[in-house]
Amino acid sequence: MAPTSILSLFVFCLLPSSVLAAGPTVADLLAAYPDQFAAIEGNDLVWRDGTRMAISDGVARKDFDTLLDRP
């Protein structure tokens, strides 16, 4: 598994259950962890240290195995 995939899975697991129940958005992630995330710019989630993480790869529908391999 690629480091970005592991990080994405880790971040998703940290979401509060209230956010998960309502269907999380990237804005919810930003609001829930303001000390970790600085902004959303285009398709990037920007961490406080300046690291950028792509929010989406543009593929709308993925089967389960693909979601695990390339979230």
mmCIF file of N, CA, C and O in Angstrom:
data_model
loop_
_atom_site.group_PDB
_atom_site.id
_atom_site.type_symbol
_atom_site.label_atom_id
_atom_site.label_comp_id
_atom_site.label_asym_id
_atom_site.label_seq_id
_atom_site.Cartn_x
_atom_site.Cartn_y
_atom_site.Cartn_z
ATOM 1 N N MET A 1 0.858 -1.175 0.000
ATOM 2 C CA MET A 1 0.000 0.000 0.000
ATOM 3 C C MET A 1 0.904 1.237 0.000
ATOM 4 O O MET A 1 1.859 1.320 0.742
ATOM 5 N N ALA A 2 0.565 2.200 -0.809
ATOM 6 C CA ALA A 2 1.351 3.431 -0.912
ATOM 7 C C ALA A 2 1.217 4.256 0.363
ATOM 8 O O ALA A 2 0.184 4.218 1.025
ATOM 9 N N PRO A 3 2.260 5.035 0.730
ATOM 10 C CA PRO A 3 2.199 5.855 1.943
ATOM 11 C C PRO A 3 1.002 6.792 1.972
ATOM 12 O O PRO A 3 0.397 7.001 3.016
ATOM 13 N N THR A 4 0.622 7.355 0.833
ATOM 14 C CA THR A 4 -0.526 8.266 0.803
ATOM 15 C C THR A 4 -1.808 7.522 1.132
ATOM 16 O O THR A 4 -2.676 8.044 1.824
ATOM 17 N N SER A 5 -1.932 6.277 0.654
ATOM 18 C CA SER A 5 -3.116 5.477 0.937
ATOM 19 C C SER A 5 -3.214 5.160 2.416
ATOM 20 O O SER A 5 -4.285 5.218 3.008
ATOM 21 N N ILE A 6 -2.095 4.831 3.021
ATOM 22 C CA ILE A 6 -2.076 4.535 4.452
ATOM 23 C C ILE A 6 -2.460 5.780 5.239
ATOM 24 O O ILE A 6 -3.254 5.714 6.164
ATOM 25 N N LEU A 7 -1.930 6.915 4.840
ATOM 26 C CA LEU A 7 -2.240 8.170 5.521
ATOM 27 C C LEU A 7 -3.715 8.515 5.372
ATOM 28 O O LEU A 7 -4.364 8.911 6.335
ATOM 29 N N SER A 8 -4.268 8.321 4.188
ATOM 30 C CA SER A 8 -5.688 8.605 3.965
ATOM 31 C C SER A 8 -6.559 7.728 4.859
ATOM 32 O O SER A 8 -7.518 8.198 5.461
ATOM 33 N N LEU A 9 -6.216 6.445 4.939
ATOM 34 C CA LEU A 9 -6.966 5.513 5.770
ATOM 35 C C LEU A 9 -6.848 5.917 7.238
ATOM 36 O O LEU A 9 -7.830 5.924 7.974
ATOM 37 N N PHE A 10 -5.650 6.295 7.664
ATOM 38 C CA PHE A 10 -5.417 6.716 9.042
ATOM 39 C C PHE A 10 -6.261 7.941 9.377
ATOM 40 O O PHE A 10 -6.924 7.989 10.409
ATOM 41 N N VAL A 11 -6.247 8.942 8.500
ATOM 42 C CA VAL A 11 -7.012 10.170 8.726
ATOM 43 C C VAL A 11 -8.498 9.853 8.799
ATOM 44 O O VAL A 11 -9.205 10.347 9.675
ATOM 45 N N PHE A 12 -8.995 9.004 7.900
ATOM 46 C CA PHE A 12 -10.413 8.637 7.908
ATOM 47 C C PHE A 12 -10.790 7.975 9.230
ATOM 48 O O PHE A 12 -11.845 8.247 9.784
ATOM 49 N N CYS A 13 -9.917 7.119 9.759
ATOM 50 C CA CYS A 13 -10.197 6.422 11.013
ATOM 51 C C CYS A 13 -10.249 7.378 12.201
ATOM 52 O O CYS A 13 -10.844 7.059 13.225
ATOM 53 N N LEU A 14 -9.631 8.533 12.084
ATOM 54 C CA LEU A 14 -9.626 9.510 13.169
ATOM 55 C C LEU A 14 -10.872 10.385 13.202
ATOM 56 O O LEU A 14 -11.078 11.116 14.161
ATOM 57 N N LEU A 15 -11.702 10.311 12.178
ATOM 58 C CA LEU A 15 -12.894 11.155 12.144
ATOM 59 C C LEU A 15 -13.840 10.797 13.285
ATOM 60 O O LEU A 15 -14.047 9.628 13.588
ATOM 61 N N PRO A 16 -14.417 11.792 13.930
ATOM 62 C CA PRO A 16 -15.403 11.527 14.976
ATOM 63 C C PRO A 16 -16.608 10.777 14.395
ATOM 64 O O PRO A 16 -16.977 10.988 13.244
ATOM 65 N N SER A 17 -17.205 9.918 15.184
ATOM 66 C CA SER A 17 -18.330 9.113 14.692
ATOM 67 C C SER A 17 -19.503 9.978 14.251
ATOM 68 O O SER A 17 -20.251 9.608 13.352
ATOM 69 N N SER A 18 -19.693 11.142 14.854
ATOM 70 C CA SER A 18 -20.792 12.024 14.449
ATOM 71 C C SER A 18 -20.613 12.507 13.016
ATOM 72 O O SER A 18 -21.568 12.670 12.276
ATOM 73 N N VAL A 19 -19.377 12.725 12.602
ATOM 74 C CA VAL A 19 -19.100 13.147 11.229
ATOM 75 C C VAL A 19 -19.333 11.980 10.279
ATOM 76 O O VAL A 19 -19.906 12.134 9.209
ATOM 77 N N LEU A 20 -18.900 10.788 10.669
ATOM 78 C CA LEU A 20 -19.071 9.620 9.812
ATOM 79 C C LEU A 20 -20.545 9.290 9.593
ATOM 80 O O LEU A 20 -20.942 8.916 8.502
ATOM 81 N N ALA A 21 -21.366 9.438 10.618
ATOM 82 C CA ALA A 21 -22.787 9.105 10.512
ATOM 83 C C ALA A 21 -23.496 10.011 9.522
ATOM 84 O O ALA A 21 -24.417 9.586 8.829
ATOM 85 N N ALA A 22 -23.090 11.254 9.429
ATOM 86 C CA ALA A 22 -23.747 12.215 8.551
ATOM 87 C C ALA A 22 -23.177 12.210 7.144
ATOM 88 O O ALA A 22 -23.664 12.916 6.277
ATOM 89 N N GLY A 23 -22.132 11.439 6.896
ATOM 90 C CA GLY A 23 -21.475 11.455 5.603
ATOM 91 C C GLY A 23 -20.433 12.555 5.589
ATOM 92 O O GLY A 23 -20.762 13.713 5.369
ATOM 93 N N PRO A 24 -19.201 12.225 5.895
ATOM 94 C CA PRO A 24 -18.165 13.245 6.054
ATOM 95 C C PRO A 24 -17.835 13.978 4.768
ATOM 96 O O PRO A 24 -17.945 13.436 3.676
ATOM 97 N N THR A 25 -17.470 15.215 4.932
ATOM 98 C CA THR A 25 -16.957 16.014 3.830
ATOM 99 C C THR A 25 -15.552 16.459 4.209
ATOM 100 O O THR A 25 -15.165 16.377 5.382
ATOM 101 N N VAL A 26 -14.818 16.943 3.260
ATOM 102 C CA VAL A 26 -13.471 17.435 3.552
ATOM 103 C C VAL A 26 -13.558 18.654 4.465
ATOM 104 O O VAL A 26 -12.726 18.848 5.343
ATOM 105 N N ALA A 27 -14.589 19.457 4.305
ATOM 106 C CA ALA A 27 -14.773 20.613 5.183
ATOM 107 C C ALA A 27 -14.989 20.162 6.631
ATOM 108 O O ALA A 27 -14.508 20.811 7.564
ATOM 109 N N ASP A 28 -15.685 19.041 6.826
ATOM 110 C CA ASP A 28 -15.869 18.488 8.171
ATOM 111 C C ASP A 28 -14.529 18.085 8.767
ATOM 112 O O ASP A 28 -14.273 18.300 9.954
ATOM 113 N N LEU A 29 -13.675 17.499 7.956
ATOM 114 C CA LEU A 29 -12.350 17.093 8.402
ATOM 115 C C LEU A 29 -11.542 18.317 8.831
ATOM 116 O O LEU A 29 -10.907 18.323 9.895
ATOM 117 N N LEU A 30 -11.606 19.356 8.040
ATOM 118 C CA LEU A 30 -10.905 20.608 8.343
ATOM 119 C C LEU A 30 -11.432 21.211 9.651
ATOM 120 O O LEU A 30 -10.647 21.643 10.499
ATOM 121 N N ALA A 31 -12.736 21.198 9.833
ATOM 122 C CA ALA A 31 -13.337 21.759 11.045
ATOM 123 C C ALA A 31 -13.031 20.914 12.279
ATOM 124 O O ALA A 31 -12.831 21.452 13.374
ATOM 125 N N ALA A 32 -12.967 19.604 12.116
ATOM 126 C CA ALA A 32 -12.730 18.712 13.243
ATOM 127 C C ALA A 32 -11.282 18.748 13.722
ATOM 128 O O ALA A 32 -11.020 18.501 14.898
ATOM 129 N N TYR A 33 -10.361 19.050 12.843
ATOM 130 C CA TYR A 33 -8.942 19.026 13.184
ATOM 131 C C TYR A 33 -8.231 20.304 12.729
ATOM 132 O O TYR A 33 -7.311 20.270 11.920
ATOM 133 N N PRO A 34 -8.625 21.455 13.282
ATOM 134 C CA PRO A 34 -8.038 22.723 12.836
ATOM 135 C C PRO A 34 -6.543 22.847 13.149
ATOM 136 O O PRO A 34 -5.851 23.609 12.484
ATOM 137 N N ASP A 35 -6.060 22.123 14.139
ATOM 138 C CA ASP A 35 -4.628 22.189 14.461
ATOM 139 C C ASP A 35 -3.776 21.407 13.475
ATOM 140 O O ASP A 35 -2.570 21.636 13.381
ATOM 141 N N GLN A 36 -4.379 20.465 12.740
ATOM 142 C CA GLN A 36 -3.633 19.657 11.788
ATOM 143 C C GLN A 36 -3.741 20.166 10.355
ATOM 144 O O GLN A 36 -2.801 20.062 9.589
ATOM 145 N N PHE A 37 -4.906 20.696 9.986
ATOM 146 C CA PHE A 37 -5.147 21.092 8.607
ATOM 147 C C PHE A 37 -5.301 22.602 8.492
ATOM 148 O O PHE A 37 -5.990 23.231 9.284
ATOM 149 N N ALA A 38 -4.662 23.171 7.469
ATOM 150 C CA ALA A 38 -4.683 24.621 7.289
ATOM 151 C C ALA A 38 -5.787 25.089 6.348
ATOM 152 O O ALA A 38 -6.417 26.114 6.586
ATOM 153 N N ALA A 39 -6.019 24.331 5.255
ATOM 154 C CA ALA A 39 -6.963 24.826 4.250
ATOM 155 C C ALA A 39 -7.319 23.729 3.260
ATOM 156 O O ALA A 39 -6.700 22.673 3.226
ATOM 157 N N ILE A 40 -8.304 24.046 2.456
ATOM 158 C CA ILE A 40 -8.644 23.256 1.282
ATOM 159 C C ILE A 40 -8.396 24.175 0.106
ATOM 160 O O ILE A 40 -8.972 25.258 0.021
ATOM 161 N N GLU A 41 -7.510 23.766 -0.783
ATOM 162 C CA GLU A 41 -7.186 24.580 -1.964
ATOM 163 C C GLU A 41 -7.361 23.723 -3.204
ATOM 164 O O GLU A 41 -6.577 22.806 -3.430
ATOM 165 N N GLY A 42 -8.395 24.027 -3.961
ATOM 166 C CA GLY A 42 -8.673 23.219 -5.149
ATOM 167 C C GLY A 42 -8.976 21.787 -4.754
ATOM 168 O O GLY A 42 -9.880 21.530 -3.975
ATOM 169 N N ASN A 43 -8.187 20.859 -5.248
ATOM 170 C CA ASN A 43 -8.352 19.437 -4.948
ATOM 171 C C ASN A 43 -7.385 18.981 -3.859
ATOM 172 O O ASN A 43 -7.182 17.805 -3.654
ATOM 173 N N ASP A 44 -6.777 19.919 -3.132
ATOM 174 C CA ASP A 44 -5.784 19.575 -2.117
ATOM 175 C C ASP A 44 -6.244 19.929 -0.715
ATOM 176 O O ASP A 44 -6.817 20.998 -0.485
ATOM 177 N N LEU A 45 -5.954 19.029 0.218
ATOM 178 C CA LEU A 45 -6.082 19.295 1.637
ATOM 179 C C LEU A 45 -4.683 19.719 2.079
ATOM 180 O O LEU A 45 -3.709 19.002 1.851
ATOM 181 N N VAL A 46 -4.560 20.898 2.663
ATOM 182 C CA VAL A 46 -3.252 21.441 3.038
ATOM 183 C C VAL A 46 -3.057 21.274 4.542
ATOM 184 O O VAL A 46 -3.852 21.766 5.345
ATOM 185 N N TRP A 47 -1.995 20.556 4.905
ATOM 186 C CA TRP A 47 -1.638 20.352 6.317
ATOM 187 C C TRP A 47 -0.948 21.606 6.831
ATOM 188 O O TRP A 47 -0.445 22.424 6.077
ATOM 189 N N ARG A 48 -0.901 21.768 8.125
ATOM 190 C CA ARG A 48 -0.275 22.938 8.747
ATOM 191 C C ARG A 48 1.201 23.082 8.373
ATOM 192 O O ARG A 48 1.720 24.187 8.326
ATOM 193 N N ASP A 49 1.890 21.956 8.109
ATOM 194 C CA ASP A 49 3.313 22.034 7.748
ATOM 195 C C ASP A 49 3.528 22.323 6.268
ATOM 196 O O ASP A 49 4.650 22.348 5.790
ATOM 197 N N GLY A 50 2.421 22.527 5.520
ATOM 198 C CA GLY A 50 2.519 22.845 4.101
ATOM 199 C C GLY A 50 2.370 21.645 3.181
ATOM 200 O O GLY A 50 2.268 21.802 1.966
ATOM 201 N N THR A 51 2.368 20.442 3.736
ATOM 202 C CA THR A 51 2.173 19.238 2.927
ATOM 203 C C THR A 51 0.794 19.274 2.288
ATOM 204 O O THR A 51 -0.180 19.681 2.911
ATOM 205 N N ARG A 52 0.720 18.849 1.040
ATOM 206 C CA ARG A 52 -0.552 18.808 0.319
ATOM 207 C C ARG A 52 -0.935 17.358 0.048
ATOM 208 O O ARG A 52 -0.085 16.542 -0.290
ATOM 209 N N MET A 53 -2.231 17.068 0.189
ATOM 210 C CA MET A 53 -2.750 15.734 -0.077
ATOM 211 C C MET A 53 -3.943 15.882 -1.013
ATOM 212 O O MET A 53 -4.858 16.667 -0.727
ATOM 213 N N ALA A 54 -3.913 15.143 -2.107
ATOM 214 C CA ALA A 54 -5.040 15.189 -3.047
ATOM 215 C C ALA A 54 -6.297 14.677 -2.350
ATOM 216 O O ALA A 54 -6.270 13.646 -1.670
ATOM 217 N N ILE A 55 -7.387 15.393 -2.522
ATOM 218 C CA ILE A 55 -8.662 15.000 -1.927
ATOM 219 C C ILE A 55 -9.309 13.885 -2.746
ATOM 220 O O ILE A 55 -9.872 12.954 -2.203
ATOM 221 N N SER A 56 -9.223 13.977 -4.047
ATOM 222 C CA SER A 56 -9.872 13.003 -4.916
ATOM 223 C C SER A 56 -8.988 12.696 -6.119
ATOM 224 O O SER A 56 -8.251 13.561 -6.593
ATOM 225 N N ASP A 57 -9.097 11.458 -6.591
ATOM 226 C CA ASP A 57 -8.378 11.093 -7.816
ATOM 227 C C ASP A 57 -9.280 11.256 -9.034
ATOM 228 O O ASP A 57 -8.893 10.967 -10.150
ATOM 229 N N GLY A 58 -10.515 11.716 -8.808
ATOM 230 C CA GLY A 58 -11.432 11.972 -9.901
ATOM 231 C C GLY A 58 -12.263 10.780 -10.338
ATOM 232 O O GLY A 58 -13.124 10.906 -11.199
ATOM 233 N N VAL A 59 -12.025 9.619 -9.739
ATOM 234 C CA VAL A 59 -12.796 8.423 -10.086
ATOM 235 C C VAL A 59 -13.998 8.363 -9.147
ATOM 236 O O VAL A 59 -13.844 8.202 -7.934
ATOM 237 N N ALA A 60 -15.195 8.495 -9.707
ATOM 238 C CA ALA A 60 -16.406 8.587 -8.893
ATOM 239 C C ALA A 60 -16.839 7.253 -8.289
ATOM 240 O O ALA A 60 -17.209 7.183 -7.129
ATOM 241 N N ARG A 61 -16.812 6.208 -9.071
ATOM 242 C CA ARG A 61 -17.282 4.906 -8.582
ATOM 243 C C ARG A 61 -16.142 3.908 -8.600
ATOM 244 O O ARG A 61 -15.502 3.712 -9.618
ATOM 245 N N LYS A 62 -15.916 3.299 -7.437
ATOM 246 C CA LYS A 62 -14.860 2.290 -7.316
ATOM 247 C C LYS A 62 -15.436 1.064 -6.630
ATOM 248 O O LYS A 62 -16.242 1.189 -5.707
ATOM 249 N N ASP A 63 -14.989 -0.111 -7.064
ATOM 250 C CA ASP A 63 -15.411 -1.307 -6.352
ATOM 251 C C ASP A 63 -14.615 -1.395 -5.044
ATOM 252 O O ASP A 63 -13.666 -0.646 -4.811
ATOM 253 N N PHE A 64 -14.998 -2.301 -4.186
ATOM 254 C CA PHE A 64 -14.420 -2.399 -2.856
ATOM 255 C C PHE A 64 -12.903 -2.584 -2.886
ATOM 256 O O PHE A 64 -12.168 -1.905 -2.168
ATOM 257 N N ASP A 65 -12.414 -3.492 -3.722
ATOM 258 C CA ASP A 65 -10.973 -3.748 -3.794
ATOM 259 C C ASP A 65 -10.206 -2.507 -4.256
ATOM 260 O O ASP A 65 -9.130 -2.205 -3.745
ATOM 261 N N THR A 66 -10.762 -1.791 -5.200
ATOM 262 C CA THR A 66 -10.120 -0.571 -5.688
ATOM 263 C C THR A 66 -10.087 0.485 -4.587
ATOM 264 O O THR A 66 -9.097 1.194 -4.431
ATOM 265 N N LEU A 67 -11.177 0.596 -3.821
ATOM 266 C CA LEU A 67 -11.200 1.538 -2.703
ATOM 267 C C LEU A 67 -10.088 1.238 -1.694
ATOM 268 O O LEU A 67 -9.490 2.137 -1.135
ATOM 269 N N LEU A 68 -9.832 -0.036 -1.463
ATOM 270 C CA LEU A 68 -8.763 -0.408 -0.538
ATOM 271 C C LEU A 68 -7.386 -0.123 -1.126
ATOM 272 O O LEU A 68 -6.484 0.328 -0.427
ATOM 273 N N ASP A 69 -7.226 -0.391 -2.425
ATOM 274 C CA ASP A 69 -5.916 -0.191 -3.076
ATOM 275 C C ASP A 69 -5.622 1.265 -3.391
ATOM 276 O O ASP A 69 -4.482 1.711 -3.289
ATOM 277 N N ARG A 70 -6.650 2.001 -3.795
ATOM 278 C CA ARG A 70 -6.472 3.409 -4.197
ATOM 279 C C ARG A 70 -7.655 4.243 -3.688
ATOM 280 O O ARG A 70 -8.548 4.602 -4.460
ATOM 281 N N PRO A 71 -7.644 4.571 -2.385
ATOM 282 C CA PRO A 71 -8.787 5.297 -1.815
ATOM 283 C C PRO A 71 -8.926 6.712 -2.375
ATOM 284 O O PRO A 71 -8.019 7.257 -2.910
#
